[in-house]
Amino acid sequence: MNRISIFSPATIANVSCGFDVLGLCLDSVGDEMTINTACPKGVKIKEIIGADLPLVAEKNVGGVAALALLEHLQPDHGFEISIKKNIKAGSGIGSSAASAAGAVFAINHLLGSPLSNKELVPFAMQGEKLASGSAHADNVAPALLGGFTLIRSYEPLDIIKIDAPEELYATVIHPQIELKTMDARSVIRENITLKKATVQCGNIAGLISGLYTNDYNLIGRSLHDELVEPVRYILIPKFKEIKVAAMSAGALGGGISGSGPSVFALSRGVQTAQKAAEAMASVLQDTGIPFELHVSPINPTGIKIL
Amino acid sequence: MNRISIFSPATIANVSCGFDVLGLCLDSVGDEMTINTACPKGVKIKEIIGADLPLVAEKNVGGVAALALLEHLQPDHGFEISIKKNIKAGSGIGSSAASAAGAVFAINHLLGSPLSNKELVPFAMQGEKLASGSAHADNVAPALLGGFTLIRSYEPLDIIKIDAPEELYATVIHPQIELKTMDARSVIRENITLKKATVQCGNIAGLISGLYTNDYNLIGRSLHDELVEPVRYILIPKFKEIKVAAMSAGALGGGISGSGPSVFALSRGVQTAQKAAEAMASVLQDTGIPFELHVSPINPTGIKIL
């Protein structure tokens, strides 16, 4: 095999009380990528459709992730990457992660899968480092593994995949405003109270329990972020109204996707997720802010070969 | 039935990264209690063997818990309680909780079990309030339910029982020093960094995952308390040495039981738990501090009828 086409999915990081540790994989939105072997060594970004992103491999998140993997695997040939970006940059649903994870997944596959998807995570993280300055795994891990992924620790990297209950659906609304990562970070308080930390621990523990036991009600009761959402939501227009609308429509809970501006809700069943979508959309419709809307099951396995 | 004898188990609260949210139930150490119906209404503490504790119901943790339950159930007669205390007061393994949980369990049973064990928790918490000034559920919940118990929230009270992997054993060493609750509380820092909170969240999420998937290695990797152990351990003689000894003997991890001074370790299999016990004991033997030692499976169901 010298050519592969893949679907590389969008992802939600910072799943509410899982700030900085829990992500999930979406299924209905993602990039398409085609990677083929090429004669010269190294990585060439052949084409990017749908986004104005660097074609120089060293400046492209997919290129950097691919180069990190090639440095490790040392194949005797190179690769060409074409990307059709469907995930908008800056949306907060893992646009850079999809490119980085997709590139390493495809190359590993073309080389006969010497590494497991979990082992690919550190290479994909190099793409994230280029994109945001921090080699975080919150989005590349769910893109590569599917389901929910817990980053228990970075040193050493310890990732636990947790299957999602089958009827769990995500709704994501992306208000098309620019939210600078620097601004999203600057509002975060470096110091918090022990009390809030223990409440967050109770909720993340409840959420994990709910995922293992398919307890949708418990999942909903646990979806509260004490630490970051209360200070970050002000950067997202109508955040509280969007969340209330989703809950009123029957969603279990929700929060800020990644560092925003997308807002997500989780629901039991596609119909409720669709109702939540309509309710969330109606809030933004009143503002005139353009938005994109996604309703998606939780993708159980991550990147797919097309 | 007008008389019941029960075994009310010791418990470990603040299970490492589960500070303030996670407790577990022991099996090999606990109080014995006999409760019988009596003609006059109210609660009479008939006898306490093995401890110098108040016999006036309103000043006794078991009595107060029992009175709270009677206030709710309004039976037309009273109860007499006899307690054989095997759990030492101030040991940090839920001595007061055993009395409080045992009293409400027995009375509820004698009245035909109108309430579930989970519904009994708030009444047992009234005993804890008398004992420590705070109506916490960390010990009474595992005593009443068995296994591990997560207190996700207090308002409203939301308790999730998590079954322990079958081969999980606890080792507890109780250095017989007096550690005042006030001192144990005073060392705690009210403010912590967000970074430490997210590390704690990763670990409690990993621990919960490990419990559901019987992943002993993951349980061990997750048993780190970033928030309280690093400041509280100084109150416990040779804490670090005891913990290192347990780990060297093969324990998965451990920490301070409750607010101390007991130290616990969790191990896979009774033989490793026994080895951990010997290693932990050898540290304290060198100091001359008297201690008690317990090796116990995780009690799957809590209080038992004898």
Coordinates of C-alpha atoms in Angstrom, one line a residue:
Chain A
M1 CA 0.0 0.0 0.0
N2 CA 1.4 3.4 -0.9
R3 CA -1.7 5.6 -0.5
I4 CA -4.3 6.0 2.1
S5 CA -7.3 8.3 2.6
I6 CA -8.6 8.9 6.1
F7 CA -11.2 10.8 8.1
S8 CA -9.6 12.6 11.0
P9 CA -12.3 13.6 13.5
A10 CA -12.9 16.8 15.5
T11 CA -12.6 16.4 19.3
I12 CA -13.7 18.1 22.5
A13 CA -11.1 18.7 25.1
N14 CA -11.7 20.0 28.6
V15 CA -14.9 18.1 29.0
S16 CA -16.4 20.2 31.7
C17 CA -15.1 18.9 35.1
G18 CA -12.4 17.1 33.0
F19 CA -10.5 20.3 32.5
D20 CA -7.1 19.5 31.2
V21 CA -7.6 15.8 31.6
L22 CA -10.6 14.5 29.6
G23 CA -11.4 14.7 25.9
L24 CA -13.8 13.0 23.6
C25 CA -14.0 12.1 19.9
L26 CA -16.7 13.4 17.5
D27 CA -17.9 11.5 14.5
S28 CA -19.9 13.8 12.3
V29 CA -17.2 16.4 11.6
G30 CA -13.6 16.0 10.7
D31 CA -10.9 16.5 8.1
E32 CA -10.2 14.3 5.1
M33 CA -6.6 13.6 4.4
T34 CA -4.8 11.6 1.7
I35 CA -1.3 10.5 2.3
N36 CA 1.0 8.8 -0.2
T37 CA 4.5 7.5 -0.2
A38 CA 6.9 9.7 -2.2
C39 CA 10.5 9.3 -3.5
P40 CA 12.3 12.0 -1.7
K41 CA 12.7 11.5 2.1
G42 CA 10.8 13.9 4.4
V43 CA 7.3 15.3 4.3
K44 CA 5.7 17.4 1.6
I45 CA 2.4 19.2 2.2
K46 CA 0.9 18.9 -1.3
E47 CA -2.4 20.7 -0.9
I48 CA -4.7 22.1 1.7
I49 CA -8.2 22.7 0.7
G50 CA -10.6 24.8 2.8
A51 CA -8.1 26.7 4.9
D52 CA -5.2 29.1 4.5
L53 CA -2.5 27.1 6.3
P54 CA 1.3 26.8 5.8
L55 CA 2.4 24.4 3.1
V56 CA 6.0 24.2 4.5
A57 CA 6.1 21.0 6.4
E58 CA 8.1 22.5 9.3
K59 CA 5.4 25.2 9.8
N60 CA 2.4 22.9 9.4
V61 CA 1.0 21.0 12.4
G62 CA 0.5 17.9 10.3
G63 CA 3.9 18.2 8.8
V64 CA 5.7 18.7 12.1
A65 CA 3.9 15.7 13.6
A66 CA 4.8 13.6 10.5
L67 CA 8.4 14.7 10.7
A68 CA 8.6 13.7 14.4
L69 CA 7.3 10.3 13.5
L70 CA 9.7 9.9 10.6
E71 CA 12.6 10.9 12.8
H72 CA 11.6 7.9 15.0
L73 CA 10.8 5.3 12.4
Q74 CA 13.4 6.3 9.8
P75 CA 11.7 4.9 6.7
D76 CA 13.7 5.0 3.4
H77 CA 11.3 7.2 1.6
G78 CA 9.1 10.2 2.2
F79 CA 5.4 11.1 2.2
E80 CA 3.1 13.6 0.6
I81 CA 0.1 14.9 2.5
S82 CA -3.1 16.4 1.1
I83 CA -5.7 17.8 3.5
K84 CA -9.3 18.8 3.1
K85 CA -10.0 20.9 6.2
N86 CA -13.6 20.8 7.3
I87 CA -12.8 21.7 10.9
K88 CA -12.4 25.5 11.2
A89 CA -9.2 26.7 12.8
G90 CA -9.7 28.4 16.1
S91 CA -13.1 26.7 16.6
G92 CA -12.1 24.9 19.8
I93 CA -12.9 21.4 18.5
G94 CA -9.4 20.2 17.7
S95 CA -8.7 21.5 14.2
S96 CA -4.9 21.3 14.6
A97 CA -5.1 18.0 16.4
A98 CA -7.0 16.4 13.5
S99 CA -4.2 17.3 11.1
A100 CA -1.5 16.2 13.5
A101 CA -3.2 12.9 14.5
G102 CA -4.3 12.2 10.9
A103 CA -0.7 12.6 9.6
V104 CA 0.9 10.2 12.0
F105 CA -1.9 7.7 11.8
A106 CA -1.7 7.6 8.0
I107 CA 2.1 7.3 7.8
N108 CA 2.2 4.6 10.5
H109 CA -0.5 2.7 8.6
L110 CA 1.4 3.0 5.3
L111 CA 4.5 1.7 7.1
G112 CA 2.7 -1.5 8.3
S113 CA 1.6 -0.1 11.7
P114 CA 4.8 -0.5 13.7
L115 CA 3.2 1.6 16.4
S116 CA -0.1 1.4 18.2
N117 CA -2.4 4.4 18.0
K118 CA -1.6 5.1 21.7
E119 CA 2.1 5.1 20.8
L120 CA 1.4 7.7 18.1
V121 CA 0.1 10.2 20.6
P122 CA 3.5 11.7 21.5
F123 CA 4.3 12.4 17.9
A124 CA 0.9 14.0 17.2
M125 CA 1.6 16.2 20.3
Q126 CA 4.5 17.7 18.5
G127 CA 2.0 19.2 16.0
E128 CA 0.0 20.6 18.9
K129 CA 3.2 22.2 20.3
L130 CA 3.6 24.1 17.0
A131 CA 0.0 25.1 17.0
S132 CA -0.4 26.4 20.6
G133 CA 3.1 26.3 22.1
S134 CA 2.1 23.4 24.4
A135 CA 2.4 19.8 23.5
H136 CA -0.9 18.8 25.0
A137 CA -2.7 15.5 24.3
D138 CA -6.3 16.5 25.1
N139 CA -7.3 16.5 21.4
V140 CA -4.9 14.2 19.7
A141 CA -5.5 11.4 22.1
P142 CA -9.3 11.2 21.5
A143 CA -8.7 11.7 17.7
L144 CA -6.4 8.7 17.7
L145 CA -8.2 6.4 20.1
G146 CA -11.9 7.4 20.0
G147 CA -14.3 7.4 22.9
F148 CA -13.3 9.5 25.9
T149 CA -9.7 9.7 26.7
L150 CA -8.3 10.5 30.1
I151 CA -4.8 12.0 30.3
R152 CA -3.9 10.8 33.8
S153 CA -0.4 12.1 33.6
Y154 CA 2.1 13.7 31.2
E155 CA 5.3 12.6 33.0
P156 CA 5.1 9.8 32.1
L157 CA 2.4 10.1 29.5
D158 CA -0.5 7.9 30.8
I159 CA -3.6 7.8 28.6
I160 CA -6.7 5.8 29.5
K161 CA -9.4 5.2 26.9
I162 CA -12.9 5.0 28.2
D163 CA -15.7 3.8 26.0
A164 CA -18.7 6.1 25.8
P165 CA -22.2 4.9 26.5
E166 CA -23.8 4.0 23.2
E167 CA -26.7 6.5 23.4
L168 CA -24.5 9.5 24.3
Y169 CA -24.5 12.3 21.7
A170 CA -22.6 15.6 21.5
T171 CA -24.0 18.8 20.2
V172 CA -21.5 21.6 19.4
I173 CA -22.2 25.1 18.5
H174 CA -19.3 27.2 17.1
P175 CA -19.9 30.9 17.3
Q176 CA -17.7 32.3 14.6
I177 CA -15.8 34.9 16.6
E178 CA -12.1 35.0 17.1
L179 CA -11.1 34.0 20.5
K180 CA -7.3 34.2 21.0
T181 CA -5.8 31.3 22.9
M182 CA -3.8 34.0 24.9
D183 CA -7.0 35.6 26.0
A184 CA -8.6 32.2 26.9
R185 CA -5.6 31.5 29.0
S186 CA -5.2 34.9 30.6
V187 CA -8.6 34.7 32.4
I188 CA -7.7 31.5 34.2
R189 CA -6.7 31.8 37.8
E190 CA -3.6 30.1 38.8
N191 CA -4.7 29.7 42.4
I192 CA -7.9 28.2 43.5
T193 CA -9.4 27.0 46.8
L194 CA -9.0 23.5 48.0
K195 CA -12.7 23.4 48.4
K196 CA -13.3 23.9 44.7
A197 CA -10.6 21.4 43.8
T198 CA -12.4 18.7 45.9
V199 CA -15.7 19.5 44.3
Q200 CA -14.1 19.2 40.9
C201 CA -12.6 15.8 42.0
G202 CA -16.0 14.6 43.0
N203 CA -17.5 15.6 39.7
I204 CA -14.8 14.1 37.5
A205 CA -15.0 10.9 39.6
G206 CA -18.8 10.9 39.1
L207 CA -18.4 11.5 35.4
I208 CA -16.0 8.6 35.0
S209 CA -18.3 6.3 37.0
G210 CA -21.2 7.4 34.9
L211 CA -19.3 6.5 31.7
Y212 CA -18.4 3.0 32.9
T213 CA -21.9 2.3 34.2
N214 CA -23.9 3.9 31.4
D215 CA -25.5 6.1 34.0
Y216 CA -26.7 9.0 31.9
N217 CA -28.2 10.8 34.9
L218 CA -25.0 10.6 36.8
I219 CA -23.1 11.9 33.8
G220 CA -25.4 14.8 33.8
R221 CA -25.1 15.5 37.5
S222 CA -21.3 15.4 37.2
L223 CA -20.9 17.8 34.3
H224 CA -19.9 20.9 36.3
D225 CA -16.6 22.7 35.9
E226 CA -15.8 24.6 39.1
L227 CA -12.3 25.8 38.0
V228 CA -12.3 27.3 34.6
E229 CA -15.7 27.7 33.1
P230 CA -16.8 30.2 35.8
V231 CA -14.0 32.6 34.7
R232 CA -13.7 31.8 31.0
Y233 CA -17.3 31.8 29.9
I234 CA -17.3 35.6 29.7
L235 CA -15.3 35.4 26.5
I236 CA -18.0 33.5 24.8
P237 CA -21.1 35.4 23.7
K238 CA -24.3 34.2 25.3
F239 CA -22.5 31.2 26.9
K240 CA -24.9 30.9 29.9
E241 CA -27.9 31.3 27.7
I242 CA -26.7 28.7 25.3
K243 CA -26.1 26.2 28.1
V244 CA -29.4 26.9 29.7
A245 CA -31.1 26.4 26.4
A246 CA -29.4 23.1 25.9
M247 CA -30.3 21.9 29.3
S248 CA -33.9 23.1 28.9
A249 CA -34.1 21.0 25.7
G250 CA -33.1 18.0 27.7
A251 CA -29.3 17.9 27.4
L252 CA -27.5 16.2 30.3
G253 CA -25.0 19.0 30.7
G254 CA -22.3 20.8 28.8
G255 CA -19.5 23.4 28.8
I256 CA -16.8 25.1 26.8
S257 CA -15.2 22.9 24.2
G258 CA -11.5 23.2 24.5
S259 CA -10.7 26.8 25.2
G260 CA -13.7 27.9 23.2
P261 CA -15.4 29.6 21.5
S262 CA -17.4 26.4 20.7
V263 CA -19.9 25.3 23.3
F264 CA -20.9 21.6 23.7
A265 CA -23.7 19.7 25.3
L266 CA -24.0 16.0 25.9
S267 CA -27.4 14.3 25.5
R268 CA -28.9 10.9 25.7
G269 CA -30.1 10.0 22.3
V270 CA -29.8 11.7 18.9
Q271 CA -33.3 13.3 19.2
T272 CA -32.5 15.1 22.4
A273 CA -29.1 16.2 20.9
Q274 CA -30.9 17.6 17.9
K275 CA -33.4 19.5 20.1
A276 CA -30.4 20.8 22.1
A277 CA -28.9 22.0 18.9
E278 CA -32.0 23.8 17.9
A279 CA -32.3 25.5 21.3
M280 CA -28.6 26.5 21.3
A281 CA -28.9 27.8 17.7
S282 CA -31.9 29.9 18.6
V283 CA -29.9 31.8 21.2
L284 CA -27.2 32.8 18.7
Q285 CA -29.7 33.5 15.9
D286 CA -30.9 36.4 17.9
T287 CA -27.4 37.9 18.0
G288 CA -26.6 37.9 14.4
I289 CA -23.3 36.1 15.1
P290 CA -22.7 33.4 12.4
F291 CA -22.3 29.9 13.8
E292 CA -21.8 26.3 12.8
L293 CA -23.7 23.5 14.4
H294 CA -22.8 19.8 14.8
V295 CA -24.7 16.9 16.3
S296 CA -22.6 13.8 16.6
P297 CA -22.5 10.4 18.3
I298 CA -19.3 9.8 20.2
N299 CA -16.8 8.2 17.7
P300 CA -15.9 4.9 19.3
T301 CA -12.6 4.3 17.5
G302 CA -11.2 7.6 16.3
I303 CA -9.6 8.1 12.9
K304 CA -11.1 6.0 10.1
I305 CA -9.7 4.7 6.9
L306 CA -11.9 5.8 4.0
Chain B
M1 CA -37.5 -9.4 65.6
N2 CA -36.7 -7.3 68.6
R3 CA -32.9 -7.8 68.9
I4 CA -30.0 -7.7 66.4
S5 CA -26.3 -8.1 66.6
I6 CA -24.1 -6.6 63.9
F7 CA -20.5 -6.1 62.8
S8 CA -19.9 -2.5 62.0
P9 CA -16.7 -2.1 60.0
A10 CA -13.8 0.3 60.1
T11 CA -13.3 2.4 57.0
I12 CA -10.7 4.5 55.2
A13 CA -11.6 8.0 54.1
N14 CA -9.5 10.4 52.0
V15 CA -8.3 7.5 49.9
S16 CA -5.2 9.3 48.5
C17 CA -6.2 11.3 45.5
G18 CA -9.8 10.8 46.7
F19 CA -9.3 13.4 49.4
D20 CA -12.7 14.5 50.8
V21 CA -14.6 12.4 48.2
L22 CA -13.5 8.7 48.3
G23 CA -13.8 6.1 51.1
L24 CA -13.5 2.4 51.4
C25 CA -14.8 -0.3 53.7
L26 CA -12.6 -2.7 55.7
D27 CA -13.6 -6.2 56.6
S28 CA -11.2 -7.5 59.3
V29 CA -11.7 -4.8 61.9
G30 CA -14.9 -3.3 63.2
D31 CA -17.2 -2.9 66.2
E32 CA -19.8 -5.3 67.4
M33 CA -23.1 -3.9 68.4
T34 CA -26.3 -5.3 69.9
I35 CA -29.5 -3.3 69.6
N36 CA -32.8 -4.3 71.0
T37 CA -36.2 -2.7 71.2
A38 CA -37.2 -1.2 74.5
C39 CA -40.4 0.0 76.2
P40 CA -39.6 3.6 76.8
K41 CA -39.3 5.7 73.6
G42 CA -35.9 7.2 72.7
V43 CA -32.4 5.7 72.8
K44 CA -30.5 4.2 75.7
I45 CA -26.8 3.4 75.5
K46 CA -26.8 0.4 77.7
E47 CA -23.1 -0.5 77.7
I48 CA -19.8 0.3 75.9
I49 CA -17.0 -2.2 76.2
G50 CA -13.5 -1.3 75.2
A51 CA -13.7 2.4 75.2
D52 CA -14.4 5.3 77.6
L53 CA -17.3 7.0 75.7
P54 CA -20.4 8.8 76.9
L55 CA -23.4 6.7 77.8
V56 CA -25.8 9.7 77.5
A57 CA -27.5 9.2 74.1
E58 CA -27.3 12.9 73.2
K59 CA -23.6 12.9 73.7
N60 CA -22.8 9.6 72.1
V61 CA -22.3 9.4 68.3
G62 CA -24.3 6.2 67.9
G63 CA -27.0 7.7 70.2
V64 CA -27.2 10.9 68.2
A65 CA -27.4 9.1 64.9
A66 CA -30.1 6.8 66.3
L67 CA -32.1 9.8 67.7
A68 CA -32.0 11.5 64.3
L69 CA -33.4 8.3 62.7
L70 CA -36.1 7.9 65.3
E71 CA -37.1 11.6 64.8
H72 CA -37.7 10.7 61.2
L73 CA -39.3 7.2 61.6
Q74 CA -41.3 7.9 64.7
P75 CA -41.6 4.4 66.0
D76 CA -43.8 3.8 69.0
H77 CA -41.0 2.3 71.1
G78 CA -37.4 2.9 71.9
F79 CA -34.0 1.1 71.5
E80 CA -31.2 0.0 73.7
I81 CA -27.7 -0.1 72.3
S82 CA -24.7 -2.1 73.5
I83 CA -21.3 -1.5 71.8
K84 CA -18.1 -3.5 71.9
K85 CA -15.6 -1.1 70.5
N86 CA -12.7 -2.7 68.6
I87 CA -11.9 0.3 66.5
K88 CA -9.8 2.7 68.6
A89 CA -11.0 6.3 68.9
G90 CA -8.8 8.7 67.0
S91 CA -7.2 6.0 64.9
G92 CA -8.3 7.5 61.6
I93 CA -10.2 4.4 60.4
G94 CA -13.7 5.6 61.2
S95 CA -14.3 4.7 64.8
S96 CA -17.2 7.2 65.3
A97 CA -18.6 6.3 61.9
A98 CA -18.8 2.6 62.8
S99 CA -20.9 3.5 65.9
A100 CA -23.1 6.0 64.0
A101 CA -23.6 3.8 60.9
G102 CA -24.2 0.7 63.1
A103 CA -26.8 2.3 65.2
V104 CA -29.0 3.5 62.3
F105 CA -28.5 0.2 60.4
A106 CA -29.6 -1.9 63.3
I107 CA -32.6 0.3 64.2
N108 CA -33.7 0.4 60.6
H109 CA -33.5 -3.3 60.3
L110 CA -35.5 -3.9 63.5
L111 CA -38.2 -1.6 62.1
G112 CA -38.5 -3.7 58.9
S113 CA -36.0 -1.8 56.8
P114 CA -38.2 1.2 55.7
L115 CA -35.0 2.9 54.4
S116 CA -32.3 1.7 52.1
N117 CA -28.7 1.8 53.4
K118 CA -28.0 4.8 51.2
E119 CA -31.0 6.6 52.7
L120 CA -29.5 5.9 56.2
V121 CA -26.3 7.9 55.4
P122 CA -27.7 11.4 56.4
F123 CA -28.8 10.1 59.8
A124 CA -25.4 8.5 60.5
M125 CA -23.8 11.8 59.4
Q126 CA -25.4 13.4 62.4
G127 CA -23.2 11.2 64.6
E128 CA -20.2 12.4 62.7
K129 CA -21.3 15.9 63.3
L130 CA -21.2 15.3 67.0
A131 CA -17.8 13.6 66.8
S132 CA -15.9 16.1 64.7
G133 CA -18.2 19.1 64.2
S134 CA -18.7 18.3 60.5
A135 CA -21.5 16.1 59.2
H136 CA -19.2 14.3 56.7
A137 CA -20.1 11.1 54.9
D138 CA -16.6 9.8 54.0
N139 CA -16.7 7.1 56.6
V140 CA -20.4 6.4 57.3
A141 CA -21.1 5.9 53.6
P142 CA -18.5 3.0 53.0
A143 CA -19.5 1.5 56.4
L144 CA -23.2 1.3 55.3
L145 CA -22.6 0.4 51.6
G146 CA -19.3 -1.4 51.4
G147 CA -16.8 -1.3 48.6
F148 CA -15.6 2.2 47.6
T149 CA -17.9 5.1 48.0
L150 CA -17.7 8.3 46.1
I151 CA -19.3 11.4 47.7
R152 CA -19.8 13.3 44.5
S153 CA -21.7 16.1 46.2
Y154 CA -23.1 17.1 49.6
E155 CA -25.7 19.5 48.3
P156 CA -27.6 17.5 47.3
L157 CA -26.0 14.4 48.9
D158 CA -25.0 12.2 46.0
I159 CA -23.2 8.9 46.8
I160 CA -22.0 6.4 44.3
K161 CA -20.9 3.0 45.4
I162 CA -18.1 1.4 43.4
D163 CA -17.3 -2.3 43.8
A164 CA -13.7 -3.0 44.6
P165 CA -11.7 -5.4 42.4
E166 CA -11.8 -8.8 44.1
E167 CA -8.1 -9.2 44.8
L168 CA -7.7 -5.7 46.3
Y169 CA -6.5 -5.8 50.0
A170 CA -5.9 -3.0 52.4
T171 CA -3.1 -2.8 55.0
V172 CA -3.5 -0.3 57.8
I173 CA -1.0 0.6 60.4
H174 CA -2.1 2.7 63.4
P175 CA 0.7 4.4 65.3
Q176 CA -0.8 4.9 68.7
I177 CA -0.1 8.6 69.0
E178 CA -2.6 11.3 69.6
L179 CA -3.2 13.4 66.5
K180 CA -5.7 16.1 67.2
T181 CA -8.2 16.7 64.4
M182 CA -7.6 20.4 64.8
D183 CA -3.9 19.9 64.1
A184 CA -4.6 17.7 61.2
R185 CA -6.9 20.4 59.8
S186 CA -4.6 23.3 60.6
V187 CA -1.8 22.2 58.2
I188 CA -4.1 22.1 55.2
R189 CA -3.7 24.9 52.8
E190 CA -6.9 26.6 51.8
N191 CA -5.4 27.7 48.5
I192 CA -3.7 25.5 46.0
T193 CA -2.6 25.9 42.4
L194 CA -4.8 25.0 39.5
K195 CA -2.0 22.8 38.2
K196 CA -2.1 20.6 41.3
A197 CA -5.9 20.4 41.1
T198 CA -5.8 19.1 37.6
V199 CA -3.1 16.6 38.5
Q200 CA -5.4 15.4 41.3
C201 CA -8.4 15.2 38.9
G202 CA -6.3 13.1 36.6
N203 CA -5.4 10.7 39.4
I204 CA -8.9 10.4 40.9
A205 CA -10.2 9.8 37.4
G206 CA -7.5 7.1 36.8
L207 CA -8.3 5.5 40.2
I208 CA -12.0 5.3 39.4
S209 CA -11.2 3.8 35.9
G210 CA -8.9 1.3 37.6
L211 CA -11.6 0.2 40.0
Y212 CA -14.1 -0.4 37.2
T213 CA -11.7 -2.2 35.0
N214 CA -9.9 -4.2 37.7
D215 CA -6.7 -2.6 36.5
Y216 CA -4.5 -2.9 39.6
N217 CA -1.5 -1.2 37.9
L218 CA -3.6 1.8 37.0
I219 CA -5.0 1.9 40.6
G220 CA -1.4 2.0 41.8
R221 CA -0.3 4.7 39.3
S222 CA -3.2 6.8 40.4
L223 CA -2.7 6.7 44.1
H224 CA -1.1 10.1 44.6
D225 CA -2.5 12.9 46.7
E226 CA -1.2 16.2 45.5
L227 CA -3.2 18.3 47.8
V228 CA -3.2 17.2 51.4
E229 CA -0.7 14.4 52.0
P230 CA 2.3 16.7 51.1
V231 CA 1.5 19.0 54.0
R232 CA -0.2 16.6 56.4
Y233 CA 2.3 13.8 56.5
I234 CA 4.7 15.6 58.8
L235 CA 2.2 15.0 61.7
I236 CA 2.7 11.2 61.3
P237 CA 5.9 9.7 62.6
K238 CA 7.9 8.0 59.8
F239 CA 5.1 8.4 57.3
K240 CA 7.3 8.5 54.2
E241 CA 9.4 5.6 55.4
I242 CA 6.2 3.6 56.1
K243 CA 4.9 4.3 52.6
V244 CA 8.2 3.5 50.9
A245 CA 8.4 0.3 52.9
A246 CA 4.9 -0.7 51.7
M247 CA 5.7 0.1 48.1
S248 CA 9.0 -1.8 48.3
A249 CA 7.1 -4.8 49.6
G250 CA 4.9 -4.7 46.5
A251 CA 1.9 -2.5 47.5
L252 CA 0.2 -0.6 44.7
G253 CA 0.2 2.7 46.7
G254 CA -1.1 4.2 49.8
G255 CA -1.6 7.3 51.9
I256 CA -2.9 8.7 55.1
S257 CA -6.1 7.1 56.3
G258 CA -8.7 9.7 57.1
S259 CA -6.9 12.6 58.8
G260 CA -4.4 10.1 60.3
P261 CA -2.5 8.9 62.2
S262 CA -3.2 5.6 60.5
V263 CA -1.4 4.9 57.2
F264 CA -2.9 2.6 54.6
A265 CA -1.6 0.7 51.6
L266 CA -3.5 -1.1 48.9
S267 CA -2.1 -4.3 47.4
R268 CA -3.1 -6.9 44.9
G269 CA -3.6 -10.2 46.8
V270 CA -3.5 -11.0 50.5
Q271 CA 0.1 -12.2 50.4
T272 CA 1.4 -8.9 49.2
A273 CA -0.8 -7.0 51.7
Q274 CA 0.7 -9.1 54.4
K275 CA 4.2 -8.4 53.2
A276 CA 3.4 -4.7 53.1
A277 CA 2.1 -5.0 56.7
E278 CA 5.4 -6.6 57.8
A279 CA 7.4 -3.9 56.1
M280 CA 5.3 -1.1 57.5
A281 CA 5.5 -2.6 61.0
S282 CA 9.3 -2.9 60.8
V283 CA 9.6 0.9 60.3
L284 CA 7.6 1.6 63.5
Q285 CA 9.2 -1.2 65.5
D286 CA 12.5 0.8 65.3
T287 CA 10.8 3.8 66.9
G288 CA 9.3 2.2 69.9
I289 CA 5.9 3.7 69.1
P290 CA 3.2 1.1 69.8
F291 CA 1.0 0.3 66.8
E292 CA -1.9 -1.8 65.6
L293 CA -1.8 -3.5 62.3
H294 CA -4.7 -4.7 60.1
V295 CA -4.7 -6.6 56.8
S296 CA -8.2 -6.7 55.2
P297 CA -10.0 -7.4 52.0
I298 CA -12.3 -4.6 50.9
N299 CA -15.6 -5.4 52.5
P300 CA -18.1 -5.6 49.6
T301 CA -21.4 -4.9 51.4
G302 CA -20.6 -3.0 54.6
I303 CA -22.3 -3.7 58.0
K304 CA -23.1 -7.4 58.6
I305 CA -25.7 -9.0 60.7
L306 CA -24.1 -11.5 63.0

